[in-house]
Amino acid sequence: MSLPPEKASELKQIIHNHLVKINIHGKIRDVLAETVRDDLEPGQNSLSERDFLRALQRRGVVDDVMKDLHFFKDVPDIELGLQSTPKPATHFIDQDLTKLKKTNIDPARRYLYLQVQGGKAFLEHLQEPEPLPGQVCSTFALYLHFRNQRFRSKPVPCACEPDLQEGFLLEMHREGLGDGNKMADATAMLSISDPVHLVLIKTDTSSETSLVSSYFLDWRTVLSSPSGKTGVAVELLGVGESADYSCQLADWRFCQSVQRHLCLAVCECAFASLRLCVRVCVCVLFCPSGSECKVPAGVLNLGLELYPPLTETLSPDIITTQQSIERQKTAEKERLFLVYAKQWWREFLEIRDSHRSKLVKIFAQDENGVNRPVCSYVRVLRAGRLLESPRQAARFVSLLGLERAPVVGGGGGVKQEQWCSLLAFLCRSKGDCEDHATLLCSLLLGFGLDAYVCVGTKAKGVAHTWVMTRGTDGTVTFWESLTAHRYLHQAIDPDAPPLVAQPRPSYPYRTIGCVFNHKAFLANCQPSDAVELCVFDFHNQSLWKAMSEEALGSVCSPGSTTSLPPLPPLCGPSLEPSAASNQLELEMRYLVAEHRKDLGLATVWDDHMSYVLSSALAAYELERCTGTSCGNEEFQDAVRRAVPDGHTFKGFPVHFLHRNARRAFATCLRSPFCDEIVCCRGDHVRLAVRVRVFVYPESACAVWVMFACKYRSVL
């Protein structure tokens, strides 16, 4: 059987990547040294190739190579009569291999075929050399969301002209437009203002992700194409570091000097240039032109095609007029809300002079430098079958990484903020505490709880955001979105006699300035903003000043304005937990054996003891999800049975949010307890290691590793 040159090159690349991954060169060197030492007969000066191959086969090296070598056959995602060009062999390792499936096309429904035809002008990677075969390099991946549908491209090496070549079939009827007996025509599709949200993510060689760009594509230009096809070059703008505005925040009088510029709010881009302040000022005028969100990151060439083609197209003037009307309506709603917000803010300041220093946040800047009401970051989000309970939802959110918004020029101790749209947060799999809190609040609202995002401070006055729920019996529970910890709030009565016992707060929060969700925004009007003194009776207007629900709904409710990003659904995990656990455990065993070999120690594994550790890891994860511990008695009894009399048992469990074996092992060795187990010396030493990977939506992982050893005690 002959293969085309590009397929042969791809096959060679797959084999090469696999051999590098299992460290075949190290294994061959070990077998060669053992064969020369043990099998070479006296007087024999050389070792034949046949003898060496027989030694490799006898020691199982050949079987190990072939056992884990798999080949995947790519199946075209869609068939639209388009000829696909052969793709060049990749020069990087993609560990997230997924089999492509054919898509069934309903002839009674309309589809938009979006084709990514490569990128250019990614000047940050202009001097980046082309990676060598087998070399791990940084990659780009493109994520899409359109009308409750999400897609992801294959990762490609970062370059000035990245080879992003993908096709995505987007269903127009996803939200119930039309019915099965009626095809959506051009007029019906013109009313669909939902954009295609494009998010470009970069993954570096250490598997760290960063957000390159977030772009909203208005696809409706294809409605005027006679052939039903059109091409567009999309300029992606950077979303990175925020400029340093600490000098403005340090002196609130600066804000008074710019109040005369508030008339800018009547323009179409009002929210892009103004935000009501959060701390020691009334308002701060921001200039996004100084931030990286206005610097082009690169250009994507896109092709748009309707399937089936339209029988009647629209003129470009009609499409332009429709877009202009939508922008005008959005701008007018935002202008009216801003006028209301300014009046509400003045009334809030008139209640007490101390309100100027309270942390009341009405607007927040997203990854594109656009200021939106904070209530628009929260939606009712239902996870379907992916999450079974509110506590499991909290565990899922806590598994997403924490990353502060990067800052150019220091910051002078002032916390810089960049709230992300939900899709950008999920694709990057990490964000700041505000991103975690808004996602958790959205999920808790989906489970039917009365949930709010709280804006306040922790110890030492550090600004922080967390979640609060109110029960029907009046109980108030705080949810820390970064750790999934829950705290019951019990208010302290400052007027109680000194001898009366007062509850001691267990939560880390110190002050609270405001709370909000998708329908409500309330500012704390109480004399003290200390959390332990706060009463969460939102119906009492002397304690909490609320914004008009109608005013909030005009700019924050779904579909109210075209500037609001659509809400993406959660995606199920693409990882197979058993396979991921087995693979990581094998890598951990190899690293332990190599480490002990360097110390001159032999390694003998106890498979039964390794299996016994499974119940402990399952109990640890269950405790993180539910807050209750169970199964400890069975684990202790099993360990006692597995450890003979006169032997000592030691165990060390550790938790990670990634699946990088070398990184995890290096972290473990920094603990003296783990180092004592891995480097254990003694009589009849037996080692065990168990890995459990618990997967959650968006392929978020909770990785538990437990090292253990048993040895005969010698006095």
PDB file of N, CA and C in Angstrom, residues 253-330:
ATOM      1  N   ARG A 253      -9.977  64.212  43.331  1.00  0.00           N
ATOM      2  CA  ARG A 253     -10.279  65.521  42.783  1.00  0.00           C
ATOM      3  C   ARG A 253     -10.118  65.542  41.265  1.00  0.00           C
ATOM      4  N   PHE A 254      -9.295  64.629  40.748  1.00  0.00           N
ATOM      5  CA  PHE A 254      -9.174  64.529  39.295  1.00  0.00           C
ATOM      6  C   PHE A 254     -10.527  64.254  38.653  1.00  0.00           C
ATOM      7  N   CYS A 255     -11.324  63.423  39.358  1.00  0.00           N
ATOM      8  CA  CYS A 255     -12.628  63.061  38.801  1.00  0.00           C
ATOM      9  C   CYS A 255     -13.538  64.276  38.721  1.00  0.00           C
ATOM     10  N   GLN A 256     -13.447  65.152  39.722  1.00  0.00           N
ATOM     11  CA  GLN A 256     -14.280  66.345  39.672  1.00  0.00           C
ATOM     12  C   GLN A 256     -13.907  67.223  38.474  1.00  0.00           C
ATOM     13  N   SER A 257     -12.614  67.200  38.120  1.00  0.00           N
ATOM     14  CA  SER A 257     -12.172  68.050  37.016  1.00  0.00           C
ATOM     15  C   SER A 257     -12.639  67.546  35.668  1.00  0.00           C
ATOM     16  N   VAL A 258     -13.016  66.273  35.582  1.00  0.00           N
ATOM     17  CA  VAL A 258     -13.448  65.751  34.290  1.00  0.00           C
ATOM     18  C   VAL A 258     -14.957  65.604  34.210  1.00  0.00           C
ATOM     19  N   GLN A 259     -15.688  66.048  35.226  1.00  0.00           N
ATOM     20  CA  GLN A 259     -17.136  65.911  35.174  1.00  0.00           C
ATOM     21  C   GLN A 259     -17.721  66.692  33.995  1.00  0.00           C
ATOM     22  N   ARG A 260     -17.028  67.741  33.574  1.00  0.00           N
ATOM     23  CA  ARG A 260     -17.554  68.501  32.450  1.00  0.00           C
ATOM     24  C   ARG A 260     -17.557  67.676  31.162  1.00  0.00           C
ATOM     25  N   HIS A 261     -16.820  66.568  31.155  1.00  0.00           N
ATOM     26  CA  HIS A 261     -16.766  65.731  29.967  1.00  0.00           C
ATOM     27  C   HIS A 261     -17.868  64.674  29.950  1.00  0.00           C
ATOM     28  N   LEU A 262     -18.755  64.708  30.926  1.00  0.00           N
ATOM     29  CA  LEU A 262     -19.797  63.693  30.974  1.00  0.00           C
ATOM     30  C   LEU A 262     -20.740  63.779  29.793  1.00  0.00           C
ATOM     31  N   CYS A 263     -20.715  64.889  29.089  1.00  0.00           N
ATOM     32  CA  CYS A 263     -21.579  64.992  27.916  1.00  0.00           C
ATOM     33  C   CYS A 263     -21.193  63.984  26.852  1.00  0.00           C
ATOM     34  N   LEU A 264     -19.981  63.425  26.941  1.00  0.00           N
ATOM     35  CA  LEU A 264     -19.575  62.393  25.989  1.00  0.00           C
ATOM     36  C   LEU A 264     -20.465  61.169  26.086  1.00  0.00           C
ATOM     37  N   ALA A 265     -21.175  61.040  27.197  1.00  0.00           N
ATOM     38  CA  ALA A 265     -21.994  59.850  27.396  1.00  0.00           C
ATOM     39  C   ALA A 265     -23.125  59.756  26.393  1.00  0.00           C
ATOM     40  N   VAL A 266     -23.493  60.845  25.739  1.00  0.00           N
ATOM     41  CA  VAL A 266     -24.610  60.788  24.809  1.00  0.00           C
ATOM     42  C   VAL A 266     -24.192  60.166  23.496  1.00  0.00           C
ATOM     43  N   CYS A 267     -22.911  59.991  23.278  1.00  0.00           N
ATOM     44  CA  CYS A 267     -22.484  59.432  21.993  1.00  0.00           C
ATOM     45  C   CYS A 267     -22.691  57.927  21.999  1.00  0.00           C
ATOM     46  N   GLU A 268     -22.478  57.338  20.860  1.00  0.00           N
ATOM     47  CA  GLU A 268     -22.768  55.921  20.667  1.00  0.00           C
ATOM     48  C   GLU A 268     -21.852  55.038  21.497  1.00  0.00           C
ATOM     49  N   CYS A 269     -20.625  55.499  21.740  1.00  0.00           N
ATOM     50  CA  CYS A 269     -19.658  54.679  22.458  1.00  0.00           C
ATOM     51  C   CYS A 269     -19.529  55.130  23.906  1.00  0.00           C
ATOM     52  N   ALA A 270     -20.631  55.494  24.513  1.00  0.00           N
ATOM     53  CA  ALA A 270     -20.571  56.050  25.863  1.00  0.00           C
ATOM     54  C   ALA A 270     -19.897  55.093  26.836  1.00  0.00           C
ATOM     55  N   PHE A 271     -20.287  53.828  26.800  1.00  0.00           N
ATOM     56  CA  PHE A 271     -19.756  52.886  27.766  1.00  0.00           C
ATOM     57  C   PHE A 271     -18.292  52.566  27.505  1.00  0.00           C
ATOM     58  N   ALA A 272     -17.785  52.925  26.335  1.00  0.00           N
ATOM     59  CA  ALA A 272     -16.379  52.658  26.059  1.00  0.00           C
ATOM     60  C   ALA A 272     -15.480  53.734  26.620  1.00  0.00           C
ATOM     61  N   SER A 273     -16.046  54.848  27.066  1.00  0.00           N
ATOM     62  CA  SER A 273     -15.190  55.943  27.518  1.00  0.00           C
ATOM     63  C   SER A 273     -15.448  56.374  28.949  1.00  0.00           C
ATOM     64  N   LEU A 274     -16.503  55.867  29.584  1.00  0.00           N
ATOM     65  CA  LEU A 274     -16.850  56.353  30.914  1.00  0.00           C
ATOM     66  C   LEU A 274     -17.255  55.202  31.806  1.00  0.00           C
ATOM     67  N   ARG A 275     -16.832  55.239  33.047  1.00  0.00           N
ATOM     68  CA  ARG A 275     -17.387  54.285  34.006  1.00  0.00           C
ATOM     69  C   ARG A 275     -17.556  54.994  35.337  1.00  0.00           C
ATOM     70  N   LEU A 276     -18.637  54.672  36.016  1.00  0.00           N
ATOM     71  CA  LEU A 276     -18.813  55.225  37.355  1.00  0.00           C
ATOM     72  C   LEU A 276     -17.868  54.504  38.298  1.00  0.00           C
ATOM     73  N   CYS A 277     -17.339  55.233  39.264  1.00  0.00           N
ATOM     74  CA  CYS A 277     -16.164  54.754  39.971  1.00  0.00           C
ATOM     75  C   CYS A 277     -16.493  53.739  41.056  1.00  0.00           C
ATOM     76  N   VAL A 278     -15.438  53.155  41.629  1.00  0.00           N
ATOM     77  CA  VAL A 278     -15.568  52.070  42.572  1.00  0.00           C
ATOM     78  C   VAL A 278     -15.070  52.409  43.956  1.00  0.00           C
ATOM     79  N   ARG A 279     -14.271  53.449  44.113  1.00  0.00           N
ATOM     80  CA  ARG A 279     -13.623  53.553  45.409  1.00  0.00           C
ATOM     81  C   ARG A 279     -13.627  54.966  45.948  1.00  0.00           C
ATOM     82  N   VAL A 280     -12.623  55.770  45.699  1.00  0.00           N
ATOM     83  CA  VAL A 280     -12.516  57.073  46.331  1.00  0.00           C
ATOM     84  C   VAL A 280     -12.815  58.181  45.345  1.00  0.00           C
ATOM     85  N   CYS A 281     -13.581  57.892  44.310  1.00  0.00           N
ATOM     86  CA  CYS A 281     -13.874  58.924  43.331  1.00  0.00           C
ATOM     87  C   CYS A 281     -15.284  58.766  42.816  1.00  0.00           C
ATOM     88  N   VAL A 282     -15.784  59.801  42.199  1.00  0.00           N
ATOM     89  CA  VAL A 282     -17.135  59.790  41.660  1.00  0.00           C
ATOM     90  C   VAL A 282     -17.147  59.153  40.285  1.00  0.00           C
ATOM     91  N   CYS A 283     -16.230  59.554  39.443  1.00  0.00           N
ATOM     92  CA  CYS A 283     -16.150  58.974  38.107  1.00  0.00           C
ATOM     93  C   CYS A 283     -14.736  59.101  37.596  1.00  0.00           C
ATOM     94  N   VAL A 284     -14.356  58.207  36.701  1.00  0.00           N
ATOM     95  CA  VAL A 284     -13.024  58.224  36.114  1.00  0.00           C
ATOM     96  C   VAL A 284     -13.175  58.150  34.614  1.00  0.00           C
ATOM     97  N   LEU A 285     -12.533  59.038  33.920  1.00  0.00           N
ATOM     98  CA  LEU A 285     -12.588  59.043  32.462  1.00  0.00           C
ATOM     99  C   LEU A 285     -11.436  58.204  31.951  1.00  0.00           C
ATOM    100  N   PHE A 286     -11.765  57.092  31.283  1.00  0.00           N
ATOM    101  CA  PHE A 286     -10.739  56.213  30.754  1.00  0.00           C
ATOM    102  C   PHE A 286     -10.541  56.462  29.269  1.00  0.00           C
ATOM    103  N   CYS A 287      -9.341  56.265  28.823  1.00  0.00           N
ATOM    104  CA  CYS A 287      -9.033  56.371  27.397  1.00  0.00           C
ATOM    105  C   CYS A 287      -8.525  55.023  26.919  1.00  0.00           C
ATOM    106  N   PRO A 288      -9.376  54.169  26.361  1.00  0.00           N
ATOM    107  CA  PRO A 288      -8.932  52.845  25.957  1.00  0.00           C
ATOM    108  C   PRO A 288      -7.845  52.867  24.900  1.00  0.00           C
ATOM    109  N   SER A 289      -7.630  54.006  24.233  1.00  0.00           N
ATOM    110  CA  SER A 289      -6.628  54.041  23.179  1.00  0.00           C
ATOM    111  C   SER A 289      -5.236  53.773  23.713  1.00  0.00           C
ATOM    112  N   GLY A 290      -5.022  53.935  25.032  1.00  0.00           N
ATOM    113  CA  GLY A 290      -3.708  53.677  25.588  1.00  0.00           C
ATOM    114  C   GLY A 290      -3.496  52.233  25.958  1.00  0.00           C
ATOM    115  N   SER A 291      -4.507  51.406  25.843  1.00  0.00           N
ATOM    116  CA  SER A 291      -4.380  50.019  26.242  1.00  0.00           C
ATOM    117  C   SER A 291      -4.172  49.144  25.024  1.00  0.00           C
ATOM    118  N   GLU A 292      -3.805  47.910  25.315  1.00  0.00           N
ATOM    119  CA  GLU A 292      -3.476  46.995  24.243  1.00  0.00           C
ATOM    120  C   GLU A 292      -4.694  46.557  23.446  1.00  0.00           C
ATOM    121  N   CYS A 293      -5.911  46.857  23.959  1.00  0.00           N
ATOM    122  CA  CYS A 293      -7.108  46.420  23.263  1.00  0.00           C
ATOM    123  C   CYS A 293      -7.304  47.160  21.943  1.00  0.00           C
ATOM    124  N   LYS A 294      -6.516  48.205  21.675  1.00  0.00           N
ATOM    125  CA  LYS A 294      -6.617  48.914  20.405  1.00  0.00           C
ATOM    126  C   LYS A 294      -5.454  48.597  19.471  1.00  0.00           C
ATOM    127  N   VAL A 295      -4.556  47.707  19.865  1.00  0.00           N
ATOM    128  CA  VAL A 295      -3.424  47.323  19.034  1.00  0.00           C
ATOM    129  C   VAL A 295      -3.791  46.060  18.267  1.00  0.00           C
ATOM    130  N   PRO A 296      -3.694  46.056  16.937  1.00  0.00           N
ATOM    131  CA  PRO A 296      -4.048  44.863  16.170  1.00  0.00           C
ATOM    132  C   PRO A 296      -3.166  43.678  16.549  1.00  0.00           C
ATOM    133  N   ALA A 297      -3.804  42.534  16.758  1.00  0.00           N
ATOM    134  CA  ALA A 297      -3.064  41.307  17.047  1.00  0.00           C
ATOM    135  C   ALA A 297      -2.782  40.515  15.783  1.00  0.00           C
ATOM    136  N   GLY A 298      -3.639  40.664  14.769  1.00  0.00           N
ATOM    137  CA  GLY A 298      -3.478  39.939  13.518  1.00  0.00           C
ATOM    138  C   GLY A 298      -4.753  40.002  12.703  1.00  0.00           C
ATOM    139  N   VAL A 299      -4.736  39.321  11.573  1.00  0.00           N
ATOM    140  CA  VAL A 299      -5.868  39.323  10.646  1.00  0.00           C
ATOM    141  C   VAL A 299      -6.243  37.882  10.325  1.00  0.00           C
ATOM    142  N   LEU A 300      -7.543  37.598  10.348  1.00  0.00           N
ATOM    143  CA  LEU A 300      -8.062  36.302   9.932  1.00  0.00           C
ATOM    144  C   LEU A 300      -8.850  36.469   8.638  1.00  0.00           C
ATOM    145  N   ASN A 301      -8.596  35.591   7.687  1.00  0.00           N
ATOM    146  CA  ASN A 301      -9.369  35.558   6.452  1.00  0.00           C
ATOM    147  C   ASN A 301     -10.494  34.543   6.608  1.00  0.00           C
ATOM    148  N   LEU A 302     -11.713  35.008   6.455  1.00  0.00           N
ATOM    149  CA  LEU A 302     -12.886  34.163   6.655  1.00  0.00           C
ATOM    150  C   LEU A 302     -13.702  34.092   5.375  1.00  0.00           C
ATOM    151  N   GLY A 303     -14.313  32.948   5.164  1.00  0.00           N
ATOM    152  CA  GLY A 303     -15.267  32.765   4.082  1.00  0.00           C
ATOM    153  C   GLY A 303     -16.630  32.422   4.656  1.00  0.00           C
ATOM    154  N   LEU A 304     -17.683  33.063   4.162  1.00  0.00           N
ATOM    155  CA  LEU A 304     -19.046  32.821   4.626  1.00  0.00           C
ATOM    156  C   LEU A 304     -19.877  32.289   3.471  1.00  0.00           C
ATOM    157  N   GLU A 305     -20.658  31.251   3.739  1.00  0.00           N
ATOM    158  CA  GLU A 305     -21.494  30.658   2.700  1.00  0.00           C
ATOM    159  C   GLU A 305     -22.792  30.155   3.322  1.00  0.00           C
ATOM    160  N   LEU A 306     -23.911  30.481   2.697  1.00  0.00           N
ATOM    161  CA  LEU A 306     -25.215  29.995   3.151  1.00  0.00           C
ATOM    162  C   LEU A 306     -25.548  28.701   2.441  1.00  0.00           C
ATOM    163  N   TYR A 307     -26.109  27.786   3.182  1.00  0.00           N
ATOM    164  CA  TYR A 307     -26.501  26.501   2.614  1.00  0.00           C
ATOM    165  C   TYR A 307     -27.886  26.133   3.138  1.00  0.00           C
ATOM    166  N   PRO A 308     -28.876  25.888   2.250  1.00  0.00           N
ATOM    167  CA  PRO A 308     -28.831  26.078   0.798  1.00  0.00           C
ATOM    168  C   PRO A 308     -28.731  27.567   0.437  1.00  0.00           C
ATOM    169  N   PRO A 309     -28.311  27.893  -0.790  1.00  0.00           N
ATOM    170  CA  PRO A 309     -28.205  29.300  -1.195  1.00  0.00           C
ATOM    171  C   PRO A 309     -29.570  29.977  -1.196  1.00  0.00           C
ATOM    172  N   LEU A 310     -29.560  31.297  -1.014  1.00  0.00           N
ATOM    173  CA  LEU A 310     -30.794  32.069  -1.020  1.00  0.00           C
ATOM    174  C   LEU A 310     -31.352  32.175  -2.435  1.00  0.00           C
ATOM    175  N   THR A 311     -32.677  32.104  -2.527  1.00  0.00           N
ATOM    176  CA  THR A 311     -33.317  32.335  -3.835  1.00  0.00           C
ATOM    177  C   THR A 311     -33.424  33.822  -4.133  1.00  0.00           C
ATOM    178  N   GLU A 312     -33.577  34.626  -3.081  1.00  0.00           N
ATOM    179  CA  GLU A 312     -33.625  36.079  -3.229  1.00  0.00           C
ATOM    180  C   GLU A 312     -32.699  36.706  -2.199  1.00  0.00           C
ATOM    181  N   THR A 313     -31.827  37.577  -2.663  1.00  0.00           N
ATOM    182  CA  THR A 313     -30.873  38.240  -1.774  1.00  0.00           C
ATOM    183  C   THR A 313     -31.342  39.650  -1.440  1.00  0.00           C
ATOM    184  N   LEU A 314     -30.694  40.227  -0.466  1.00  0.00           N
ATOM    185  CA  LEU A 314     -30.996  41.595  -0.055  1.00  0.00           C
ATOM    186  C   LEU A 314     -29.927  42.541  -0.598  1.00  0.00           C
ATOM    187  N   SER A 315     -30.297  43.793  -0.759  1.00  0.00           N
ATOM    188  CA  SER A 315     -29.319  44.788  -1.205  1.00  0.00           C
ATOM    189  C   SER A 315     -28.434  45.181  -0.029  1.00  0.00           C
ATOM    190  N   PRO A 316     -27.184  45.552  -0.279  1.00  0.00           N
ATOM    191  CA  PRO A 316     -26.298  45.972   0.822  1.00  0.00           C
ATOM    192  C   PRO A 316     -26.853  47.153   1.616  1.00  0.00           C
ATOM    193  N   ASP A 317     -27.619  48.035   0.971  1.00  0.00           N
ATOM    194  CA  ASP A 317     -28.170  49.188   1.683  1.00  0.00           C
ATOM    195  C   ASP A 317     -29.151  48.762   2.767  1.00  0.00           C
ATOM    196  N   ILE A 318     -29.931  47.724   2.475  1.00  0.00           N
ATOM    197  CA  ILE A 318     -30.898  47.239   3.472  1.00  0.00           C
ATOM    198  C   ILE A 318     -30.171  46.696   4.698  1.00  0.00           C
ATOM    199  N   ILE A 319     -29.114  45.952   4.466  1.00  0.00           N
ATOM    200  CA  ILE A 319     -28.354  45.380   5.582  1.00  0.00           C
ATOM    201  C   ILE A 319     -27.697  46.487   6.398  1.00  0.00           C
ATOM    202  N   THR A 320     -27.106  47.460   5.715  1.00  0.00           N
ATOM    203  CA  THR A 320     -26.464  48.573   6.418  1.00  0.00           C
ATOM    204  C   THR A 320     -27.474  49.372   7.233  1.00  0.00           C
ATOM    205  N   THR A 321     -28.661  49.585   6.664  1.00  0.00           N
ATOM    206  CA  THR A 321     -29.698  50.324   7.382  1.00  0.00           C
ATOM    207  C   THR A 321     -30.151  49.580   8.629  1.00  0.00           C
ATOM    208  N   GLN A 322     -30.324  48.246   8.517  1.00  0.00           N
ATOM    209  CA  GLN A 322     -30.728  47.437   9.665  1.00  0.00           C
ATOM    210  C   GLN A 322     -29.678  47.503  10.775  1.00  0.00           C
ATOM    211  N   GLN A 323     -28.415  47.387  10.406  1.00  0.00           N
ATOM    212  CA  GLN A 323     -27.343  47.463  11.403  1.00  0.00           C
ATOM    213  C   GLN A 323     -27.300  48.840  12.065  1.00  0.00           C
ATOM    214  N   SER A 324     -27.511  49.883  11.279  1.00  0.00           N
ATOM    215  CA  SER A 324     -27.505  51.238  11.831  1.00  0.00           C
ATOM    216  C   SER A 324     -28.654  51.443  12.807  1.00  0.00           C
ATOM    217  N   ILE A 325     -29.842  50.932  12.468  1.00  0.00           N
ATOM    218  CA  ILE A 325     -30.996  51.057  13.367  1.00  0.00           C
ATOM    219  C   ILE A 325     -30.723  50.346  14.690  1.00  0.00           C
ATOM    220  N   GLU A 326     -30.132  49.142  14.616  1.00  0.00           N
ATOM    221  CA  GLU A 326     -29.829  48.395  15.838  1.00  0.00           C
ATOM    222  C   GLU A 326     -28.818  49.133  16.702  1.00  0.00           C
ATOM    223  N   ARG A 327     -27.804  49.724  16.088  1.00  0.00           N
ATOM    224  CA  ARG A 327     -26.816  50.477  16.860  1.00  0.00           C
ATOM    225  C   ARG A 327     -27.444  51.711  17.507  1.00  0.00           C
ATOM    226  N   GLN A 328     -28.331  52.376  16.783  1.00  0.00           N
ATOM    227  CA  GLN A 328     -28.976  53.565  17.340  1.00  0.00           C
ATOM    228  C   GLN A 328     -29.858  53.209  18.529  1.00  0.00           C
ATOM    229  N   LYS A 329     -30.609  52.116  18.419  1.00  0.00           N
ATOM    230  CA  LYS A 329     -31.445  51.689  19.539  1.00  0.00           C
ATOM    231  C   LYS A 329     -30.601  51.333  20.755  1.00  0.00           C
ATOM    232  N   THR A 330     -29.506  50.621  20.495  1.00  0.00           N
ATOM    233  CA  THR A 330     -28.616  50.259  21.602  1.00  0.00           C
ATOM    234  C   THR A 330     -28.015  51.500  22.251  1.00  0.00           C
TER     235      THR A 330
END
